[in-house]
């Protein structure tokens, strides 16, 4: 199977490319960034242009769509312009990739949504219930999150109108071994993790989720939480709940260091079993 990985030169894109190549997939890395590497495995395209998306996906069997721009710099002089640019770039690119896949008759698209569709950083309202899961209302609070929520709406459209299968993976903050060494600083400021409920997911487990979503027996549009089963905090989850002010409805009891995001649906539908935790790495 030949798979196009958009955003293929980015952090997650490179890990997904390696994961797929290691499991017998042929990959085409699609990115707007200048490509030092050249050859059939690389295609340069600005996915904000539909024709470039259509060219980039020619001949592939499936797509992992990761290309996006992140939350704009908060120090920008005109934040409303930067926020608008983030929304427009991500929503447009996602539409173009889905449409290009439809043009080529590509039936499976796995793509990066985000935990932020459910409310992080929770500046306007707190969670409706915990742990966060697919039953939680979609309540974006930033234009980045809004672009991902729009993507989920677009996915439902293409599933309905073009009979495609689109799997949205709502990644938590993606971390790897090098990030874990900074955790003692993070613990020194317990409030730092509050914005996303002290959640994370390891880069290798993100790549694994993308590979599994390419072949999982699914139809239509599906959105799945992809977070590590534990928190990033060195404090028990009960203390983190206290720090949130209490009063948030718990849908079930939680383990001592259990995450406040629940990936049970990804486990069930993808067979995803996260393999890595910062707790397995020496960080002090
Ligand atoms: N890193 C995280 O913690 C995290 C968490 C949740 C969701 N995500 C999502 O995962 C995806 C990948 O994230 P990442 O951390 O690898 O980001 P990244 O910035 O490292 O990589 C993104 C890549 O997309 C490319 N790109 C951007 N705009 C493009 C365009 N118009 N056309 C073609 N290529 C374009 C960039 O050049 C870059 O190589 C993104 O969709 C992001 O929103 C990331």
PDB file of C-alpha atoms and ligand atoms in Angstrom:
ATOM      1  CA  UNK A   1       0.000   0.000   0.000  1.00  0.00           C
ATOM      2  CA  UNK A   2       1.363   3.436  -0.936  1.00  0.00           C
ATOM      3  CA  UNK A   3       0.552   6.092   1.684  1.00  0.00           C
ATOM      4  CA  UNK A   4       0.949   9.860   1.348  1.00  0.00           C
ATOM      5  CA  UNK A   5       1.952  11.495   4.645  1.00  0.00           C
ATOM      6  CA  UNK A   6       1.182  15.216   4.527  1.00  0.00           C
ATOM      7  CA  UNK A   7       3.302  17.323   6.833  1.00  0.00           C
ATOM      8  CA  UNK A   8       5.759  14.499   6.213  1.00  0.00           C
ATOM      9  CA  UNK A   9       8.783  16.640   7.095  1.00  0.00           C
ATOM     10  CA  UNK A  10       7.309  17.676  10.457  1.00  0.00           C
ATOM     11  CA  UNK A  11       7.929  16.101  13.809  1.00  0.00           C
ATOM     12  CA  UNK A  12       5.059  13.634  13.738  1.00  0.00           C
ATOM     13  CA  UNK A  13       5.272  13.192   9.956  1.00  0.00           C
ATOM     14  CA  UNK A  14       8.835  11.883  10.141  1.00  0.00           C
ATOM     15  CA  UNK A  15       7.901   9.439  12.899  1.00  0.00           C
ATOM     16  CA  UNK A  16       4.849   8.231  10.958  1.00  0.00           C
ATOM     17  CA  UNK A  17       6.940   7.854   7.784  1.00  0.00           C
ATOM     18  CA  UNK A  18       9.446   5.700   9.674  1.00  0.00           C
ATOM     19  CA  UNK A  19       6.716   3.643  11.364  1.00  0.00           C
ATOM     20  CA  UNK A  20       4.993   2.930   8.040  1.00  0.00           C
ATOM     21  CA  UNK A  21       8.233   2.175   6.189  1.00  0.00           C
ATOM     22  CA  UNK A  22       9.147  -0.249   8.987  1.00  0.00           C
ATOM     23  CA  UNK A  23       5.897  -2.146   8.447  1.00  0.00           C
ATOM     24  CA  UNK A  24       6.018  -2.633   4.710  1.00  0.00           C
ATOM     25  CA  UNK A  25       4.151   0.478   3.547  1.00  0.00           C
ATOM     26  CA  UNK A  26       5.522   2.576   0.713  1.00  0.00           C
ATOM     27  CA  UNK A  27       5.460   6.252   1.731  1.00  0.00           C
ATOM     28  CA  UNK A  28       5.325   9.575  -0.074  1.00  0.00           C
ATOM     29  CA  UNK A  29       6.157  12.504   2.211  1.00  0.00           C
ATOM     30  CA  UNK A  30       4.232  15.623   1.150  1.00  0.00           C
ATOM     31  CA  UNK A  31       5.250  18.983   2.602  1.00  0.00           C
ATOM     32  CA  UNK A  32       5.505  22.671   1.754  1.00  0.00           C
ATOM     33  CA  UNK A  33       8.918  22.900   3.401  1.00  0.00           C
ATOM     34  CA  UNK A  34      11.971  22.806   1.141  1.00  0.00           C
ATOM     35  CA  UNK A  35      13.048  19.219   0.688  1.00  0.00           C
ATOM     36  CA  UNK A  36      16.706  18.380   1.016  1.00  0.00           C
ATOM     37  CA  UNK A  37      15.884  14.828   0.089  1.00  0.00           C
ATOM     38  CA  UNK A  38      14.645  14.332  -3.463  1.00  0.00           C
ATOM     39  CA  UNK A  39      13.099  11.372  -5.226  1.00  0.00           C
ATOM     40  CA  UNK A  40       9.865   9.457  -5.613  1.00  0.00           C
ATOM     41  CA  UNK A  41       9.309   9.364  -1.845  1.00  0.00           C
ATOM     42  CA  UNK A  42       9.017  13.176  -1.608  1.00  0.00           C
ATOM     43  CA  UNK A  43       6.543  15.621  -3.110  1.00  0.00           C
ATOM     44  CA  UNK A  44       6.576  19.330  -2.410  1.00  0.00           C
ATOM     45  CA  UNK A  45       3.129  20.940  -2.244  1.00  0.00           C
ATOM     46  CA  UNK A  46       1.362  23.808  -0.542  1.00  0.00           C
ATOM     47  CA  UNK A  47      -1.874  22.132   0.486  1.00  0.00           C
ATOM     48  CA  UNK A  48      -3.681  25.455   0.800  1.00  0.00           C
ATOM     49  CA  UNK A  49      -3.996  25.125  -3.015  1.00  0.00           C
ATOM     50  CA  UNK A  50      -6.419  22.444  -4.179  1.00  0.00           C
ATOM     51  CA  UNK A  51      -4.568  21.719  -7.420  1.00  0.00           C
ATOM     52  CA  UNK A  52      -1.351  21.116  -5.504  1.00  0.00           C
ATOM     53  CA  UNK A  53      -3.157  18.744  -3.145  1.00  0.00           C
ATOM     54  CA  UNK A  54      -4.615  16.877  -6.137  1.00  0.00           C
ATOM     55  CA  UNK A  55      -1.167  16.540  -7.752  1.00  0.00           C
ATOM     56  CA  UNK A  56       0.437  15.472  -4.469  1.00  0.00           C
ATOM     57  CA  UNK A  57      -1.980  12.598  -3.870  1.00  0.00           C
ATOM     58  CA  UNK A  58      -1.875  11.191  -7.396  1.00  0.00           C
ATOM     59  CA  UNK A  59      -1.429   7.416  -7.383  1.00  0.00           C
ATOM     60  CA  UNK A  60      -1.481   6.777  -3.633  1.00  0.00           C
ATOM     61  CA  UNK A  61      -3.801   4.317  -1.888  1.00  0.00           C
ATOM     62  CA  UNK A  62      -4.319   6.118   1.439  1.00  0.00           C
ATOM     63  CA  UNK A  63      -3.429   9.359   3.198  1.00  0.00           C
ATOM     64  CA  UNK A  64      -2.172  10.326   6.642  1.00  0.00           C
ATOM     65  CA  UNK A  65      -2.894  14.061   6.774  1.00  0.00           C
ATOM     66  CA  UNK A  66      -0.729  15.846   9.345  1.00  0.00           C
ATOM     67  CA  UNK A  67       0.118  19.154   7.641  1.00  0.00           C
ATOM     68  CA  UNK A  68      -1.032  22.125   9.714  1.00  0.00           C
ATOM     69  CA  UNK A  69       0.144  25.255  11.417  1.00  0.00           C
ATOM     70  CA  UNK A  70      -0.044  25.471  15.175  1.00  0.00           C
ATOM     71  CA  UNK A  71      -1.307  28.039  17.667  1.00  0.00           C
ATOM     72  CA  UNK A  72      -0.054  31.494  16.637  1.00  0.00           C
ATOM     73  CA  UNK A  73       2.569  33.325  18.687  1.00  0.00           C
ATOM     74  CA  UNK A  74       0.771  35.108  21.522  1.00  0.00           C
ATOM     75  CA  UNK A  75       3.180  38.060  21.245  1.00  0.00           C
ATOM     76  CA  UNK A  76       2.040  39.002  17.772  1.00  0.00           C
ATOM     77  CA  UNK A  77       0.892  42.635  17.367  1.00  0.00           C
ATOM     78  CA  UNK A  78      -2.306  41.702  15.521  1.00  0.00           C
ATOM     79  CA  UNK A  79      -3.463  38.431  17.130  1.00  0.00           C
ATOM     80  CA  UNK A  80      -6.774  38.429  15.265  1.00  0.00           C
ATOM     81  CA  UNK A  81      -4.934  38.290  11.936  1.00  0.00           C
ATOM     82  CA  UNK A  82      -2.630  35.488  13.078  1.00  0.00           C
ATOM     83  CA  UNK A  83      -5.578  33.563  14.505  1.00  0.00           C
ATOM     84  CA  UNK A  84      -7.505  33.980  11.264  1.00  0.00           C
ATOM     85  CA  UNK A  85      -4.516  32.816   9.239  1.00  0.00           C
ATOM     86  CA  UNK A  86      -4.212  29.666  11.374  1.00  0.00           C
ATOM     87  CA  UNK A  87      -7.880  28.832  10.925  1.00  0.00           C
ATOM     88  CA  UNK A  88      -7.909  29.549   7.196  1.00  0.00           C
ATOM     89  CA  UNK A  89      -4.699  27.618   6.475  1.00  0.00           C
ATOM     90  CA  UNK A  90      -5.713  24.517   8.414  1.00  0.00           C
ATOM     91  CA  UNK A  91      -9.367  24.386   7.393  1.00  0.00           C
ATOM     92  CA  UNK A  92      -8.499  25.026   3.739  1.00  0.00           C
ATOM     93  CA  UNK A  93      -5.670  22.482   3.655  1.00  0.00           C
ATOM     94  CA  UNK A  94      -7.844  19.847   5.287  1.00  0.00           C
ATOM     95  CA  UNK A  95     -10.700  20.458   2.840  1.00  0.00           C
ATOM     96  CA  UNK A  96      -8.234  20.289  -0.056  1.00  0.00           C
ATOM     97  CA  UNK A  97      -6.663  17.031   1.132  1.00  0.00           C
ATOM     98  CA  UNK A  98     -10.061  15.376   1.657  1.00  0.00           C
ATOM     99  CA  UNK A  99     -11.293  16.666  -1.724  1.00  0.00           C
ATOM    100  CA  UNK A 100      -8.093  15.546  -3.479  1.00  0.00           C
ATOM    101  CA  UNK A 101      -8.517  12.100  -1.939  1.00  0.00           C
ATOM    102  CA  UNK A 102     -12.099  12.019  -3.250  1.00  0.00           C
ATOM    103  CA  UNK A 103     -10.913  13.062  -6.738  1.00  0.00           C
ATOM    104  CA  UNK A 104      -8.491  10.118  -6.802  1.00  0.00           C
ATOM    105  CA  UNK A 105     -10.940   7.625  -5.300  1.00  0.00           C
ATOM    106  CA  UNK A 106      -8.778   7.221  -2.176  1.00  0.00           C
ATOM    107  CA  UNK A 107     -11.045   5.645   0.406  1.00  0.00           C
ATOM    108  CA  UNK A 108      -9.037   5.971   3.635  1.00  0.00           C
ATOM    109  CA  UNK A 109      -7.779   9.186   5.230  1.00  0.00           C
ATOM    110  CA  UNK A 110      -6.252   9.208   8.707  1.00  0.00           C
ATOM    111  CA  UNK A 111      -5.689  12.719   9.972  1.00  0.00           C
ATOM    112  CA  UNK A 112      -4.527  14.785  12.941  1.00  0.00           C
ATOM    113  CA  UNK A 113      -7.270  16.417  14.906  1.00  0.00           C
ATOM    114  CA  UNK A 114      -6.429  17.586  18.430  1.00  0.00           C
ATOM    115  CA  UNK A 115      -7.441  17.265  22.062  1.00  0.00           C
ATOM    116  CA  UNK A 116      -8.143  21.005  21.892  1.00  0.00           C
ATOM    117  CA  UNK A 117     -11.481  20.401  20.119  1.00  0.00           C
ATOM    118  CA  UNK A 118     -12.870  19.404  23.536  1.00  0.00           C
ATOM    119  CA  UNK A 119     -11.993  22.674  25.264  1.00  0.00           C
ATOM    120  CA  UNK A 120      -8.344  22.964  26.281  1.00  0.00           C
ATOM    121  CA  UNK A 121      -7.125  25.497  27.423  1.00  0.00           C
ATOM    122  CA  UNK A 122     -10.494  25.769  29.257  1.00  0.00           C
ATOM    123  CA  UNK A 123     -10.241  29.544  29.693  1.00  0.00           C
ATOM    124  CA  UNK A 124     -13.936  30.053  28.937  1.00  0.00           C
ATOM    125  CA  UNK A 125     -15.479  26.991  30.529  1.00  0.00           C
ATOM    126  CA  UNK A 126     -14.297  23.869  32.303  1.00  0.00           C
ATOM    127  CA  UNK A 127     -14.801  20.293  31.139  1.00  0.00           C
ATOM    128  CA  UNK A 128     -18.381  19.013  31.065  1.00  0.00           C
ATOM    129  CA  UNK A 129     -17.172  15.710  32.486  1.00  0.00           C
ATOM    130  CA  UNK A 130     -13.973  13.784  33.119  1.00  0.00           C
ATOM    131  CA  UNK A 131     -12.172  11.886  31.857  1.00  0.00           C
ATOM    132  CA  UNK A 132     -12.454  13.632  28.494  1.00  0.00           C
ATOM    133  CA  UNK A 133     -13.709  11.192  25.889  1.00  0.00           C
ATOM    134  CA  UNK A 134     -15.616  11.086  22.613  1.00  0.00           C
ATOM    135  CA  UNK A 135     -18.918  11.712  24.446  1.00  0.00           C
ATOM    136  CA  UNK A 136     -17.667  15.120  25.610  1.00  0.00           C
ATOM    137  CA  UNK A 137     -19.077  18.088  23.668  1.00  0.00           C
ATOM    138  CA  UNK A 138     -16.857  19.688  21.033  1.00  0.00           C
ATOM    139  CA  UNK A 139     -16.116  23.194  22.373  1.00  0.00           C
ATOM    140  CA  UNK A 140     -13.066  24.778  20.707  1.00  0.00           C
ATOM    141  CA  UNK A 141     -11.641  27.881  22.410  1.00  0.00           C
ATOM    142  CA  UNK A 142      -8.949  28.848  19.874  1.00  0.00           C
ATOM    143  CA  UNK A 143      -8.955  29.223  16.107  1.00  0.00           C
ATOM    144  CA  UNK A 144      -6.452  26.354  15.939  1.00  0.00           C
ATOM    145  CA  UNK A 145      -8.951  24.137  17.781  1.00  0.00           C
ATOM    146  CA  UNK A 146     -11.746  25.526  15.636  1.00  0.00           C
ATOM    147  CA  UNK A 147      -9.829  24.533  12.489  1.00  0.00           C
ATOM    148  CA  UNK A 148      -9.632  20.966  13.827  1.00  0.00           C
ATOM    149  CA  UNK A 149     -13.331  20.939  14.743  1.00  0.00           C
ATOM    150  CA  UNK A 150     -14.061  22.186  11.212  1.00  0.00           C
ATOM    151  CA  UNK A 151     -11.928  19.326   9.909  1.00  0.00           C
ATOM    152  CA  UNK A 152     -14.092  16.869  11.831  1.00  0.00           C
ATOM    153  CA  UNK A 153     -17.174  18.404  10.211  1.00  0.00           C
ATOM    154  CA  UNK A 154     -15.526  18.154   6.787  1.00  0.00           C
ATOM    155  CA  UNK A 155     -14.720  14.505   7.494  1.00  0.00           C
ATOM    156  CA  UNK A 156     -18.399  13.785   8.187  1.00  0.00           C
ATOM    157  CA  UNK A 157     -19.292  15.498   4.891  1.00  0.00           C
ATOM    158  CA  UNK A 158     -16.830  13.416   2.854  1.00  0.00           C
ATOM    159  CA  UNK A 159     -17.864  10.224   4.651  1.00  0.00           C
ATOM    160  CA  UNK A 160     -21.516  10.935   3.878  1.00  0.00           C
ATOM    161  CA  UNK A 161     -21.228  12.293   0.324  1.00  0.00           C
ATOM    162  CA  UNK A 162     -18.225  10.334  -0.969  1.00  0.00           C
ATOM    163  CA  UNK A 163     -18.451   7.121   1.068  1.00  0.00           C
ATOM    164  CA  UNK A 164     -14.927   7.643   2.373  1.00  0.00           C
ATOM    165  CA  UNK A 165     -13.503   6.425   5.693  1.00  0.00           C
ATOM    166  CA  UNK A 166     -11.854   9.223   7.656  1.00  0.00           C
ATOM    167  CA  UNK A 167     -10.251   8.670  11.055  1.00  0.00           C
ATOM    168  CA  UNK A 168      -9.593  11.786  13.159  1.00  0.00           C
ATOM    169  CA  UNK A 169      -6.975  11.196  15.833  1.00  0.00           C
ATOM    170  CA  UNK A 170      -7.344  13.735  18.627  1.00  0.00           C
ATOM    171  CA  UNK A 171      -3.731  13.757  19.781  1.00  0.00           C
ATOM    172  CA  UNK A 172      -2.819  15.105  23.171  1.00  0.00           C
ATOM    173  CA  UNK A 173       0.476  17.009  23.478  1.00  0.00           C
ATOM    174  CA  UNK A 174       3.056  14.879  21.708  1.00  0.00           C
ATOM    175  CA  UNK A 175       6.269  14.234  23.623  1.00  0.00           C
ATOM    176  CA  UNK A 176       9.335  12.049  23.326  1.00  0.00           C
ATOM    177  CA  UNK A 177      12.340  11.032  25.373  1.00  0.00           C
ATOM    178  CA  UNK A 178      14.103  14.358  24.936  1.00  0.00           C
ATOM    179  CA  UNK A 179      11.029  16.230  26.247  1.00  0.00           C
ATOM    180  CA  UNK A 180      10.788  14.016  29.325  1.00  0.00           C
ATOM    181  CA  UNK A 181      14.120  15.318  30.638  1.00  0.00           C
ATOM    182  CA  UNK A 182      12.435  18.733  31.167  1.00  0.00           C
ATOM    183  CA  UNK A 183       9.701  17.285  33.374  1.00  0.00           C
ATOM    184  CA  UNK A 184      11.252  18.339  36.718  1.00  0.00           C
ATOM    185  CA  UNK A 185      10.784  21.995  35.604  1.00  0.00           C
ATOM    186  CA  UNK A 186       7.186  21.208  34.667  1.00  0.00           C
ATOM    187  CA  UNK A 187       6.524  19.670  38.070  1.00  0.00           C
ATOM    188  CA  UNK A 188       7.953  22.760  39.790  1.00  0.00           C
ATOM    189  CA  UNK A 189       5.025  24.717  38.336  1.00  0.00           C
ATOM    190  CA  UNK A 190       1.973  22.459  38.840  1.00  0.00           C
ATOM    191  CA  UNK A 191      -0.311  24.980  37.116  1.00  0.00           C
ATOM    192  CA  UNK A 192       1.566  24.558  33.822  1.00  0.00           C
ATOM    193  CA  UNK A 193      -0.234  21.387  32.859  1.00  0.00           C
ATOM    194  CA  UNK A 194      -3.668  22.503  33.918  1.00  0.00           C
ATOM    195  CA  UNK A 195      -4.603  23.837  30.451  1.00  0.00           C
ATOM    196  CA  UNK A 196      -4.778  20.324  28.981  1.00  0.00           C
ATOM    197  CA  UNK A 197      -5.386  18.374  32.205  1.00  0.00           C
ATOM    198  CA  UNK A 198      -1.713  17.302  32.480  1.00  0.00           C
ATOM    199  CA  UNK A 199      -2.133  14.997  29.460  1.00  0.00           C
ATOM    200  CA  UNK A 200       0.378  13.879  26.849  1.00  0.00           C
ATOM    201  CA  UNK A 201       1.077  11.092  24.378  1.00  0.00           C
ATOM    202  CA  UNK A 202       4.398   9.630  23.278  1.00  0.00           C
ATOM    203  CA  UNK A 203       5.546  10.248  19.706  1.00  0.00           C
ATOM    204  CA  UNK A 204       6.077   6.542  19.001  1.00  0.00           C
ATOM    205  CA  UNK A 205       2.540   5.772  20.194  1.00  0.00           C
ATOM    206  CA  UNK A 206       1.184   8.532  17.940  1.00  0.00           C
ATOM    207  CA  UNK A 207       2.933   6.948  14.952  1.00  0.00           C
ATOM    208  CA  UNK A 208       1.508   3.570  15.975  1.00  0.00           C
ATOM    209  CA  UNK A 209      -2.031   5.003  16.135  1.00  0.00           C
ATOM    210  CA  UNK A 210      -1.672   6.372  12.595  1.00  0.00           C
ATOM    211  CA  UNK A 211      -0.503   3.022  11.238  1.00  0.00           C
ATOM    212  CA  UNK A 212      -3.294   1.094  12.947  1.00  0.00           C
ATOM    213  CA  UNK A 213      -5.927   3.594  11.765  1.00  0.00           C
ATOM    214  CA  UNK A 214      -4.920   2.962   8.139  1.00  0.00           C
ATOM    215  CA  UNK A 215      -6.127  -0.629   8.256  1.00  0.00           C
ATOM    216  CA  UNK A 216      -8.638  -0.759  11.135  1.00  0.00           C
ATOM    217  CA  UNK A 217     -12.073  -2.064  10.185  1.00  0.00           C
ATOM    218  CA  UNK A 218     -13.963   1.219  10.213  1.00  0.00           C
ATOM    219  CA  UNK A 219     -16.417   2.999   7.946  1.00  0.00           C
ATOM    220  CA  UNK A 220     -17.492   6.633   7.830  1.00  0.00           C
ATOM    221  CA  UNK A 221     -16.046   9.392   9.983  1.00  0.00           C
ATOM    222  CA  UNK A 222     -14.647   8.487  13.384  1.00  0.00           C
ATOM    223  CA  UNK A 223     -12.919  10.715  15.965  1.00  0.00           C
ATOM    224  CA  UNK A 224     -10.739   9.149  18.641  1.00  0.00           C
ATOM    225  CA  UNK A 225      -8.908  10.443  21.706  1.00  0.00           C
ATOM    226  CA  UNK A 226      -5.220   9.518  21.567  1.00  0.00           C
ATOM    227  CA  UNK A 227      -3.589  10.176  24.950  1.00  0.00           C
ATOM    228  CA  UNK A 228      -1.230   8.289  27.245  1.00  0.00           C
ATOM    229  CA  UNK A 229      -2.985   6.305  29.989  1.00  0.00           C
ATOM    230  CA  UNK A 230      -1.128   8.262  32.706  1.00  0.00           C
ATOM    231  CA  UNK A 231      -0.687  11.986  33.385  1.00  0.00           C
ATOM    232  CA  UNK A 232       2.511  13.989  33.014  1.00  0.00           C
ATOM    233  CA  UNK A 233       2.287  15.031  36.642  1.00  0.00           C
ATOM    234  CA  UNK A 234       4.165  13.526  39.564  1.00  0.00           C
ATOM    235  CA  UNK A 235       1.076  14.209  41.715  1.00  0.00           C
ATOM    236  CA  UNK A 236      -1.828  11.733  42.024  1.00  0.00           C
ATOM    237  CA  UNK A 237      -4.807  12.363  39.780  1.00  0.00           C
ATOM    238  CA  UNK A 238      -7.040  12.989  42.825  1.00  0.00           C
ATOM    239  CA  UNK A 239      -4.839  16.011  43.699  1.00  0.00           C
ATOM    240  CA  UNK A 240      -5.068  17.272  40.131  1.00  0.00           C
ATOM    241  CA  UNK A 241      -8.843  17.068  40.324  1.00  0.00           C
ATOM    242  CA  UNK A 242      -8.713  19.117  43.540  1.00  0.00           C
ATOM    243  CA  UNK A 243      -6.520  21.674  41.739  1.00  0.00           C
ATOM    244  CA  UNK A 244      -9.247  21.984  39.099  1.00  0.00           C
ATOM    245  CA  UNK A 245     -11.524  23.227  41.856  1.00  0.00           C
ATOM    246  CA  UNK A 246     -13.621  20.101  42.276  1.00  0.00           C
ATOM    247  CA  UNK A 247     -17.187  19.957  41.102  1.00  0.00           C
ATOM    248  CA  UNK A 248     -16.390  18.399  37.703  1.00  0.00           C
ATOM    249  CA  UNK A 249     -18.518  15.335  37.072  1.00  0.00           C
ATOM    250  CA  UNK A 250     -16.483  12.093  37.016  1.00  0.00           C
ATOM    251  CA  UNK A 251     -17.973   9.419  34.762  1.00  0.00           C
ATOM    252  CA  UNK A 252     -16.003   6.671  36.512  1.00  0.00           C
ATOM    253  CA  UNK A 253     -13.411   6.224  39.246  1.00  0.00           C
ATOM    254  CA  UNK A 254      -9.817   6.932  38.181  1.00  0.00           C
ATOM    255  CA  UNK A 255      -6.557   5.170  39.036  1.00  0.00           C
ATOM    256  CA  UNK A 256      -3.813   6.807  41.123  1.00  0.00           C
ATOM    257  CA  UNK A 257      -1.977   8.435  38.206  1.00  0.00           C
ATOM    258  CA  UNK A 258      -4.600   7.807  35.531  1.00  0.00           C
ATOM    259  CA  UNK A 259      -4.993  10.317  32.726  1.00  0.00           C
ATOM    260  CA  UNK A 260      -7.921  12.738  32.686  1.00  0.00           C
ATOM    261  CA  UNK A 261      -8.350  11.799  29.011  1.00  0.00           C
ATOM    262  CA  UNK A 262      -9.722   8.400  28.073  1.00  0.00           C
ATOM    263  CA  UNK A 263      -8.491   6.543  24.958  1.00  0.00           C
ATOM    264  CA  UNK A 264     -10.624   3.431  25.454  1.00  0.00           C
ATOM    265  CA  UNK A 265     -12.306   3.919  22.072  1.00  0.00           C
ATOM    266  CA  UNK A 266      -8.953   3.991  20.253  1.00  0.00           C
ATOM    267  CA  UNK A 267      -8.005   0.824  22.114  1.00  0.00           C
ATOM    268  CA  UNK A 268     -11.259  -0.823  21.098  1.00  0.00           C
ATOM    269  CA  UNK A 269     -11.512   0.330  17.468  1.00  0.00           C
ATOM    270  CA  UNK A 270      -7.816   0.449  16.495  1.00  0.00           C
ATOM    271  CA  UNK A 271      -6.345  -2.105  18.868  1.00  0.00           C
ATOM    272  CA  UNK A 272      -4.065   0.761  19.994  1.00  0.00           C
ATOM    273  CA  UNK A 273      -2.026  -0.113  23.082  1.00  0.00           C
ATOM    274  CA  UNK A 274       0.277   2.735  24.085  1.00  0.00           C
ATOM    275  CA  UNK A 275       3.720   1.330  24.772  1.00  0.00           C
ATOM    276  CA  UNK A 276       5.566   4.312  26.242  1.00  0.00           C
ATOM    277  CA  UNK A 277       5.301   6.410  29.393  1.00  0.00           C
ATOM    278  CA  UNK A 278       7.641   9.010  30.867  1.00  0.00           C
ATOM    279  CA  UNK A 279       7.521   6.807  33.969  1.00  0.00           C
ATOM    280  CA  UNK A 280       9.671   4.243  32.137  1.00  0.00           C
ATOM    281  CA  UNK A 281      12.409   6.829  31.552  1.00  0.00           C
ATOM    282  CA  UNK A 282      14.848   8.292  34.082  1.00  0.00           C
ATOM    283  CA  UNK A 283      14.038  12.013  34.204  1.00  0.00           C
ATOM    284  CA  UNK A 284      15.617  13.240  37.432  1.00  0.00           C
TER     285      UNK A 284
HETATM  286  N1  LIG B   1       2.680  18.149  18.203  1.00  0.00           N
HETATM  287  C1  LIG B   1       1.616  18.069  18.992  1.00  0.00           C
HETATM  288  O1  LIG B   1       1.713  18.094  20.228  1.00  0.00           O
HETATM  289  C2  LIG B   1       0.250  17.921  18.366  1.00  0.00           C
HETATM  290  C3  LIG B   1      -0.866  17.715  19.197  1.00  0.00           C
HETATM  291  C4  LIG B   1      -2.140  17.574  18.615  1.00  0.00           C
HETATM  292  C5  LIG B   1      -2.278  17.621  17.241  1.00  0.00           C
HETATM  293  N2  LIG B   1      -1.165  17.845  16.455  1.00  0.00           N
HETATM  294  C6  LIG B   1      -1.335  17.889  15.007  1.00  0.00           C
HETATM  295  O2  LIG B   1      -0.477  16.915  14.417  1.00  0.00           O
HETATM  296  C7  LIG B   1      -0.051  17.360  13.131  1.00  0.00           C
HETATM  297  C8  LIG B   1       1.456  17.298  13.019  1.00  0.00           C
HETATM  298  O3  LIG B   1       2.028  18.060  14.064  1.00  0.00           O
HETATM  299  P1  LIG B   1       3.616  18.243  14.204  1.00  0.00           P
HETATM  300  O4  LIG B   1       3.872  18.404  15.671  1.00  0.00           O
HETATM  301  O5  LIG B   1       4.342  17.190  13.443  1.00  0.00           O
HETATM  302  O6  LIG B   1       3.807  19.651  13.513  1.00  0.00           O
HETATM  303  P2  LIG B   1       5.071  20.208  12.702  1.00  0.00           P
HETATM  304  O7  LIG B   1       4.946  21.688  12.702  1.00  0.00           O
HETATM  305  O8  LIG B   1       6.337  19.602  13.224  1.00  0.00           O
HETATM  306  O9  LIG B   1       4.836  19.641  11.231  1.00  0.00           O
HETATM  307  C9  LIG B   1       3.835  20.143  10.393  1.00  0.00           C
HETATM  308  C10 LIG B   1       4.332  20.016   8.974  1.00  0.00           C
HETATM  309  O10 LIG B   1       3.280  20.462   8.102  1.00  0.00           O
HETATM  310  C11 LIG B   1       3.877  21.210   7.073  1.00  0.00           C
HETATM  311  N3  LIG B   1       2.886  22.127   6.532  1.00  0.00           N
HETATM  312  C12 LIG B   1       2.323  23.185   7.161  1.00  0.00           C
HETATM  313  N4  LIG B   1       1.491  23.841   6.323  1.00  0.00           N
HETATM  314  C13 LIG B   1       1.523  23.159   5.148  1.00  0.00           C
HETATM  315  C14 LIG B   1       0.889  23.360   3.889  1.00  0.00           C
HETATM  316  N5  LIG B   1       0.071  24.393   3.659  1.00  0.00           N
HETATM  317  N6  LIG B   1       1.154  22.482   2.894  1.00  0.00           N
HETATM  318  C15 LIG B   1       2.008  21.434   3.108  1.00  0.00           C
HETATM  319  N7  LIG B   1       2.661  21.219   4.263  1.00  0.00           N
HETATM  320  C16 LIG B   1       2.413  22.077   5.276  1.00  0.00           C
HETATM  321  C17 LIG B   1       5.052  21.940   7.734  1.00  0.00           C
HETATM  322  O11 LIG B   1       6.017  22.367   6.788  1.00  0.00           O
HETATM  323  C18 LIG B   1       5.561  20.887   8.699  1.00  0.00           C
HETATM  324  O12 LIG B   1       6.603  20.101   8.119  1.00  0.00           O
HETATM  325  C19 LIG B   1      -0.637  18.762  12.967  1.00  0.00           C
HETATM  326  O13 LIG B   1      -1.847  18.649  12.243  1.00  0.00           O
HETATM  327  C20 LIG B   1      -0.920  19.205  14.381  1.00  0.00           C
HETATM  328  O14 LIG B   1      -1.965  20.165  14.433  1.00  0.00           O
HETATM  329  C21 LIG B   1       0.086  17.977  16.997  1.00  0.00           C
END
